PDB file of C-alpha atoms in Angstrom:
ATOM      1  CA  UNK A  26      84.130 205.567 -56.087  1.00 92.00           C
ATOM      2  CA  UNK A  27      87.512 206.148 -58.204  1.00 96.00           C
ATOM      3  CA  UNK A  28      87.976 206.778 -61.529  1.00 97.00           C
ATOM      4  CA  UNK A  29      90.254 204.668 -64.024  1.00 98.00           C
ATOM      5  CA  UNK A  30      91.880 206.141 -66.407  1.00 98.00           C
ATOM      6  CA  UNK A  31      93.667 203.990 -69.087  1.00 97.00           C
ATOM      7  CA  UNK A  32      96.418 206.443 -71.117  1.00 96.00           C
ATOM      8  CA  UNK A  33      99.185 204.786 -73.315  1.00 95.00           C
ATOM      9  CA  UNK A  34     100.762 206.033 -76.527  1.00 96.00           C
ATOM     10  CA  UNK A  35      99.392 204.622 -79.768  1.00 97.00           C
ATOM     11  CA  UNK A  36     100.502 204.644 -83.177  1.00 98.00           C
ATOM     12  CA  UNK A  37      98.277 206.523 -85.682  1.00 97.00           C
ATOM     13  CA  UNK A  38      96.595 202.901 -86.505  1.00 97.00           C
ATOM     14  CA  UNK A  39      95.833 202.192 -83.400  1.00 97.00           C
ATOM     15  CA  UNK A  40      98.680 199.920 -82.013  1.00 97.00           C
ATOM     16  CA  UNK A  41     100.745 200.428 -78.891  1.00 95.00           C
ATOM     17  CA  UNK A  42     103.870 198.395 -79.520  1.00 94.00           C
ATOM     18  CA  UNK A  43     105.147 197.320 -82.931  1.00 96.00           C
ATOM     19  CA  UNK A  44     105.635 193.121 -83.725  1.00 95.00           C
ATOM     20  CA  UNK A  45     108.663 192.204 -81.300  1.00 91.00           C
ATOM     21  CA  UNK A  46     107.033 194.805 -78.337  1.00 88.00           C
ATOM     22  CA  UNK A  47     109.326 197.367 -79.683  1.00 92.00           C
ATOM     23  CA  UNK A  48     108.078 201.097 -78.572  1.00 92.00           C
ATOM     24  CA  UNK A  49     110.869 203.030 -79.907  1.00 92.00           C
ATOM     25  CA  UNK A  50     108.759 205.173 -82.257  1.00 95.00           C
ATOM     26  CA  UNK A  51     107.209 206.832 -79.166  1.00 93.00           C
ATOM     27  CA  UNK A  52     109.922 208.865 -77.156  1.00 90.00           C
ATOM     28  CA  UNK A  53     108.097 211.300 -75.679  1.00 93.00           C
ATOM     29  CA  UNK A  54     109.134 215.166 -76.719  1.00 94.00           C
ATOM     30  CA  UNK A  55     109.972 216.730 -73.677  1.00 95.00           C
ATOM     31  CA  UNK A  56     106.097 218.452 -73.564  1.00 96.00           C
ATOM     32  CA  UNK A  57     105.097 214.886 -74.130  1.00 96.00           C
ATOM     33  CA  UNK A  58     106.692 213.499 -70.791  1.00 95.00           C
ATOM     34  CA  UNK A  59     105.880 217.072 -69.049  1.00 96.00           C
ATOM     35  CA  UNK A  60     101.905 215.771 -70.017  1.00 97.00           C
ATOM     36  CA  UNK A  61     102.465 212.780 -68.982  1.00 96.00           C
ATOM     37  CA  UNK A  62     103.915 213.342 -65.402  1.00 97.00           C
ATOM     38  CA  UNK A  63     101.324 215.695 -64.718  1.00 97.00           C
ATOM     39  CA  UNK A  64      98.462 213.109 -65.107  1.00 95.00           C
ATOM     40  CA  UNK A  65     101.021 210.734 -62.988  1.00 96.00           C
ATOM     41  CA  UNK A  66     100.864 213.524 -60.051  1.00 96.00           C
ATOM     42  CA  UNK A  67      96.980 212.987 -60.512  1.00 95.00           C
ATOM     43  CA  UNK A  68      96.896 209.220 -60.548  1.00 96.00           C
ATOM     44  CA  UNK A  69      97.352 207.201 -56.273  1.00 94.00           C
ATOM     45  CA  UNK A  70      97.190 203.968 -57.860  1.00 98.00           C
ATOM     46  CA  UNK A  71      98.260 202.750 -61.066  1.00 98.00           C
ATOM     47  CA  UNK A  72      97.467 199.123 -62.364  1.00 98.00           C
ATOM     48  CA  UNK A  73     100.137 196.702 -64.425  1.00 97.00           C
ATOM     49  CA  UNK A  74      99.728 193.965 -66.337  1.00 95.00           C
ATOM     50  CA  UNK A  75     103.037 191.356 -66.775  1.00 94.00           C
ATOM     51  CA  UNK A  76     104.808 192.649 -70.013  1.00 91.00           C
ATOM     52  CA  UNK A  77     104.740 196.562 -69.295  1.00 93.00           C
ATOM     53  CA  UNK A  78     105.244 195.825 -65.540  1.00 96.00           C
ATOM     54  CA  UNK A  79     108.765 193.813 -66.638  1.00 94.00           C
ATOM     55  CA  UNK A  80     109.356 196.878 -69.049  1.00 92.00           C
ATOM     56  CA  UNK A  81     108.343 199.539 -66.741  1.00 94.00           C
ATOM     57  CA  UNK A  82     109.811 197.924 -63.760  1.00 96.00           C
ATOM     58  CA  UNK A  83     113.368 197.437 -65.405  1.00 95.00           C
ATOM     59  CA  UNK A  84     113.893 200.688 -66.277  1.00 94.00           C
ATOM     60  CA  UNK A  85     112.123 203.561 -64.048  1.00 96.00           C
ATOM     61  CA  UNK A  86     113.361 202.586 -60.322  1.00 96.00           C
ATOM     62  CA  UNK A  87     116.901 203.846 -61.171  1.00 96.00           C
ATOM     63  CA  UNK A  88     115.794 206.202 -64.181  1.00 95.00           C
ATOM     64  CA  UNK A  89     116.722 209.159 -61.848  1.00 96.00           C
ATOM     65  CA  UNK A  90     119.639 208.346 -61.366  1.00 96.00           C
ATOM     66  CA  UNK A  91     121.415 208.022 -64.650  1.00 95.00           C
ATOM     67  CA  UNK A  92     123.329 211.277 -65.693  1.00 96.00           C
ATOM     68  CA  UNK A  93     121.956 211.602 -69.314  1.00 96.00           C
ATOM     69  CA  UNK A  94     118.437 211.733 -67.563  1.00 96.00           C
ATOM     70  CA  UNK A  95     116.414 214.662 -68.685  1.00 96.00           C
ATOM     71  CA  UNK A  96     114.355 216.696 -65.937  1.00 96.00           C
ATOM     72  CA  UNK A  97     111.300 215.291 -66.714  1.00 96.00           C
ATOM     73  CA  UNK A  98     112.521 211.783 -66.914  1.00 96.00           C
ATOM     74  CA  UNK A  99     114.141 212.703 -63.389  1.00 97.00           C
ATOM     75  CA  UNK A 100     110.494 213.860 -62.474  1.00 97.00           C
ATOM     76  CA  UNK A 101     108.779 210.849 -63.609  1.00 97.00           C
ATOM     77  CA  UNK A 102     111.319 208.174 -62.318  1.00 97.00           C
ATOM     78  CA  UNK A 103     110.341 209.508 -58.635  1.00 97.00           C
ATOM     79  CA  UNK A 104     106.581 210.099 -59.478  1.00 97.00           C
ATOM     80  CA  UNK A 105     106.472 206.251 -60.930  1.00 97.00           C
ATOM     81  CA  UNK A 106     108.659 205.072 -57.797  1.00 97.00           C
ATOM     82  CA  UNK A 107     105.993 207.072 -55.035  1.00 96.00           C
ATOM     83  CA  UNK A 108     102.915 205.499 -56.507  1.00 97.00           C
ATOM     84  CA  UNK A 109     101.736 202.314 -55.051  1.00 97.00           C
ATOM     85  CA  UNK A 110     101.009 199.475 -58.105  1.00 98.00           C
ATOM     86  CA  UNK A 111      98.761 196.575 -58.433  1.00 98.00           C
ATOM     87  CA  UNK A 112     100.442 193.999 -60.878  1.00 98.00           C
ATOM     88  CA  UNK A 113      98.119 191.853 -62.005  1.00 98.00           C
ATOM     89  CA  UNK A 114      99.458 188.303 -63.358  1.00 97.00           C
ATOM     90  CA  UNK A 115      99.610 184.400 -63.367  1.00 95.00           C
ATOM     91  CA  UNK A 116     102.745 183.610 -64.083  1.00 96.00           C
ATOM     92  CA  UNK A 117     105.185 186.096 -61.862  1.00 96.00           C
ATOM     93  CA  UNK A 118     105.851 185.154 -58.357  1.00 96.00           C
ATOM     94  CA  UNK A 119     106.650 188.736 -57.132  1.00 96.00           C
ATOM     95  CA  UNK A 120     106.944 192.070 -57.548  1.00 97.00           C
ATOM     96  CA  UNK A 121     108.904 194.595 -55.688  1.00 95.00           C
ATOM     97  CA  UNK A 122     109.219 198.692 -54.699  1.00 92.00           C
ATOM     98  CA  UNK A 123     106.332 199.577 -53.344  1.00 94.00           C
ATOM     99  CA  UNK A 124     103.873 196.815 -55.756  1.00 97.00           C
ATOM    100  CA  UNK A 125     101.659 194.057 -54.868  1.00 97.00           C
ATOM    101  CA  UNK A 126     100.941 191.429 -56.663  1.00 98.00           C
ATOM    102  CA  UNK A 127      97.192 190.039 -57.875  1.00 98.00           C
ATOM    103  CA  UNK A 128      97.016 186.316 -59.289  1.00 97.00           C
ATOM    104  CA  UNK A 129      93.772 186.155 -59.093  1.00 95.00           C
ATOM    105  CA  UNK A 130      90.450 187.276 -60.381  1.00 97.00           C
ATOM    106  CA  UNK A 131      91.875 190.877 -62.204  1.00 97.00           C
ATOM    107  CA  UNK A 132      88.415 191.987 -62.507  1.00 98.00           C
ATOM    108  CA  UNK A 133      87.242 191.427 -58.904  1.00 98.00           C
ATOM    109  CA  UNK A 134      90.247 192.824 -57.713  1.00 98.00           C
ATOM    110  CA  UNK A 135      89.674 196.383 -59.940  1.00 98.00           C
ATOM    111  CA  UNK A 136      86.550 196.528 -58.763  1.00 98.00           C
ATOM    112  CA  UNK A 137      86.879 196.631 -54.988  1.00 98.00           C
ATOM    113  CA  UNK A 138      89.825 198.782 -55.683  1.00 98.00           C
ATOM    114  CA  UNK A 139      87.329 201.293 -57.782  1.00 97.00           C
ATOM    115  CA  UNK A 140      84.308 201.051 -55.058  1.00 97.00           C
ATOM    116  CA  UNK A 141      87.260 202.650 -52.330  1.00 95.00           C
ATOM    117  CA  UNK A 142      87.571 206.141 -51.722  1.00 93.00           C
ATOM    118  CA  UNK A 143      90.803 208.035 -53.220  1.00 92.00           C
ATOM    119  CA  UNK A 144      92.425 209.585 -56.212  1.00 95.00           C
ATOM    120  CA  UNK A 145      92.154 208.072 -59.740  1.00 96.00           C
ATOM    121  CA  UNK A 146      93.777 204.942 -60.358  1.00 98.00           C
ATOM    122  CA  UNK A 147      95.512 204.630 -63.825  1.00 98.00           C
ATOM    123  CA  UNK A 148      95.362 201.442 -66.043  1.00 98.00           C
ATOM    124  CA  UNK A 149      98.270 200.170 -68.114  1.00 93.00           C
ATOM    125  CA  UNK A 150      98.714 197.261 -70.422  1.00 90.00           C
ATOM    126  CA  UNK A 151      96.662 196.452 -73.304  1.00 92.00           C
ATOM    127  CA  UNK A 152      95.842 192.913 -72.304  1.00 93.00           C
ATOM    128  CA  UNK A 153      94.798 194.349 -68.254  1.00 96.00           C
ATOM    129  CA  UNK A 154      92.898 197.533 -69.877  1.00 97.00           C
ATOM    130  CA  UNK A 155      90.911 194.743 -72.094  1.00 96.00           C
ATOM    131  CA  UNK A 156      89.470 192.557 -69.626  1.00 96.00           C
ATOM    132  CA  UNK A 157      89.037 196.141 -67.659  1.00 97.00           C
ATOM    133  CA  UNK A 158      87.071 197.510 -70.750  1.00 96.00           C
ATOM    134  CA  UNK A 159      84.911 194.283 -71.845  1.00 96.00           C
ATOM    135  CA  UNK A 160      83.940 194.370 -67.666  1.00 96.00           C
ATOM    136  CA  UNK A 161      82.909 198.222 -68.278  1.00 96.00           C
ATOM    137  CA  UNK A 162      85.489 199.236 -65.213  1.00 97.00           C
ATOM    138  CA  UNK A 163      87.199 201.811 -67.770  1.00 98.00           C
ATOM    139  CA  UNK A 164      85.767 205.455 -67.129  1.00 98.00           C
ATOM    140  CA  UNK A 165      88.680 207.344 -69.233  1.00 97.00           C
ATOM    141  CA  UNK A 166      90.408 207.413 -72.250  1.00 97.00           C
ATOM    142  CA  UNK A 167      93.529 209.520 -72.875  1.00 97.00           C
ATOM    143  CA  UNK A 168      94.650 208.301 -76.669  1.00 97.00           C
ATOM    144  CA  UNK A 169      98.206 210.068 -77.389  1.00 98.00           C
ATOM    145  CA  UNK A 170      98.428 209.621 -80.611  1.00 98.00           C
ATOM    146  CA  UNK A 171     101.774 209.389 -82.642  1.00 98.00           C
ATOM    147  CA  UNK A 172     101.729 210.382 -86.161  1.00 98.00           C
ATOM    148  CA  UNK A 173     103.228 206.712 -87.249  1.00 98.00           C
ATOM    149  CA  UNK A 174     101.812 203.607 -88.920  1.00 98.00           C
ATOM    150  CA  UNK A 175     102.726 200.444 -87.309  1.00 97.00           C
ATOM    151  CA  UNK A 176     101.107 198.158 -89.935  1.00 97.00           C
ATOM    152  CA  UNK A 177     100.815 195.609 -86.492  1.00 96.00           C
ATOM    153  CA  UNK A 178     101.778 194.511 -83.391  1.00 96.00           C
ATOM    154  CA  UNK A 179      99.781 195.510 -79.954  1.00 94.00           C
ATOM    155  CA  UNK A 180      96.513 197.119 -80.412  1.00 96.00           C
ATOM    156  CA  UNK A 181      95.131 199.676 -77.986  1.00 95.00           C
ATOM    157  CA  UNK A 182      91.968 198.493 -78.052  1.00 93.00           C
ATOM    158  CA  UNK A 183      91.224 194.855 -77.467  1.00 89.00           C
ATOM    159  CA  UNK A 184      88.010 192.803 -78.791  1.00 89.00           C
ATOM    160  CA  UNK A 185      84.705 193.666 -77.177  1.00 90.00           C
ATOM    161  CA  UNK A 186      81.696 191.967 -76.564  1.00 89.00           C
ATOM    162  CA  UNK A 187      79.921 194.863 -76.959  1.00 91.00           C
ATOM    163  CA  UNK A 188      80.088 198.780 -77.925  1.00 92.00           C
ATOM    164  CA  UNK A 189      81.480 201.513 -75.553  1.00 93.00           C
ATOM    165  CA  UNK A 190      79.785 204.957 -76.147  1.00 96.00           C
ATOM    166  CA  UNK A 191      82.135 207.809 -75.068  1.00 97.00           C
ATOM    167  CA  UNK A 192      81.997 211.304 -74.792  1.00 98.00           C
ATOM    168  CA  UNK A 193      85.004 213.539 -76.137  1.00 98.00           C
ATOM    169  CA  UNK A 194      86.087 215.874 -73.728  1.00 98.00           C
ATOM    170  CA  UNK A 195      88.920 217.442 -75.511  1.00 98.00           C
ATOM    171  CA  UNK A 196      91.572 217.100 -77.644  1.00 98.00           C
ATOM    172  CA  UNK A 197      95.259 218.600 -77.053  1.00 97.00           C
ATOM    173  CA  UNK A 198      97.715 219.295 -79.937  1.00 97.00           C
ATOM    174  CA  UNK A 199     101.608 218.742 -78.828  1.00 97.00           C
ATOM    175  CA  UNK A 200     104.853 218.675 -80.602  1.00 96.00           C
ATOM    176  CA  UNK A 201     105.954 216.575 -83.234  1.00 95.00           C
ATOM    177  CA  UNK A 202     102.159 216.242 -84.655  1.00 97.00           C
ATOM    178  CA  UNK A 203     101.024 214.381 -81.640  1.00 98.00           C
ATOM    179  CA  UNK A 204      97.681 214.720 -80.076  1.00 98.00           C
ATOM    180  CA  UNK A 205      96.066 213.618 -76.645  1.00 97.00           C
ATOM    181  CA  UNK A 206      92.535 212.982 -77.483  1.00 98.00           C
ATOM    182  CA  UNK A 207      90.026 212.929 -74.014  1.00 98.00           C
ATOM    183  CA  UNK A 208      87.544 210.272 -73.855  1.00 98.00           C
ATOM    184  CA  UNK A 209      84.542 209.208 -71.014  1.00 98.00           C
ATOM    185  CA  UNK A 210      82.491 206.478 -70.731  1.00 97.00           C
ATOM    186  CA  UNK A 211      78.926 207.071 -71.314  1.00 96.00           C
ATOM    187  CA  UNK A 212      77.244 205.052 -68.910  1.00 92.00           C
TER     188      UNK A 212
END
C-alpha cells in the first residue's frame, strides 16, 4: 500500500493562500525549494485539485526554461514535469503533460491508487487534501510553516467530522524562521 503525503506551505495561522489566492508571501529560500525537490524526487504520483493544478500547471512546464530561473527552480520544473498527476475535478475537461484527469468519485479514485504498489504519492490542494483527510486516506503531514499572519484566506486544514491523532516525527528549522514540522497518522 502507498503512502500520501500532503505538504504545502502555510502561513503561521494556518492558511495556505491569502483572500484573492495570492501566495506571494511564500517564495521559497533557496534551502526551502532544495527541501522541497528532494521530497518531489521521493514522491511517483502526486494528486491536484482544480485551482493549484491551473496555478501549478501554468507556470512549471516551461519554468526551466526561463533564464532568470534559479538551479533549484530548474531542478523542480523537470522533477514536477517527470511525475505522472491525477487531477481531480468537475468542471475541467482536460489536462495535459503527462496528467489524467478524475471527474469522478475523488475518494474512490485515491483509494485504489493507495491499495497499488509504488512510491508515495503526494497530495496537493486544500479542498482535494480535505475530502482526503475527513476519508482518513492522509498518512503524512509536512506543515512548512512561514513566519506570517494571513488574518484569512485558504486554510490548511479543512473541517472534520472527526479528530485525527498524529504522531510528530520531527521538526526541521530553515532559513528565514521557517520550519517543516513532520506529522503521521495514528491509526
Amino acid at each position: 500500500m502507498r503512502k500520501l503525503t500532503y505538504a504545502m506551505n502555510v502561513s503561521l495561522d494556518g492558511y495556505i493562500a491569502a483572500p484573492g489566492d495570492d501566495i506571494g508571501w511564500s517564495v521559497p529560500s533557496p534551502e526551502l525549494h532544495q527541501w522541497f525537490n528532494d521530497r518531489t524526487r521521493e514522491v511517483d504520483l502526486s494528486l491536484y485539485g482544480r485551482r493549484l493544478w491551473e496555478l501549478m500547471s501554468a507556470h512549471w512546464p516551461t519554468a526551466d526554461q526561463q533564464p532568470d530561473a534559479t538551479p533549484e527552480e530548474v531542478e523542480y520544473a523537470r522533477l514536477w514535469q517527470k511525475t505522472p498527476k491525477v487531477v481531480f475535478s468537475t468542471t475541467l475537461k482536460e489536462v495535459h503533460g503527462n496528467a489524467r484527469l478524475v471527474t469522478g468519485d475523488a475518494v474512490a479514485e485515491i483509494r485504489r491508487l493507495k491499495a497499488e504498489d509504488g512510491a508515495p504519492m503526494e497530495i496537493a490542494g486544500a479542498s482535494l487534501a480535505g475530502t482526503a483527510m475527513r476519508a482518513g486516506l492522509v498518512d503524512d503531514y509536512q506543515v512548512v510553516t512561514h513566519p506570517v499572519l494571513l488574518g484569512g484566506g485558504t486554510p490548511f486544514f479543512s473541517a472534520l467530522d472527526s479528530w485525527v491523532n498524529l504522531r510528530h516525527v520531527g521538526t526541521r528549522s530553515l532559513p528565514e524562521g521557517v520550519s517543516v514540522a513532520h506529522y503521521e497518522t495514528r491509526r
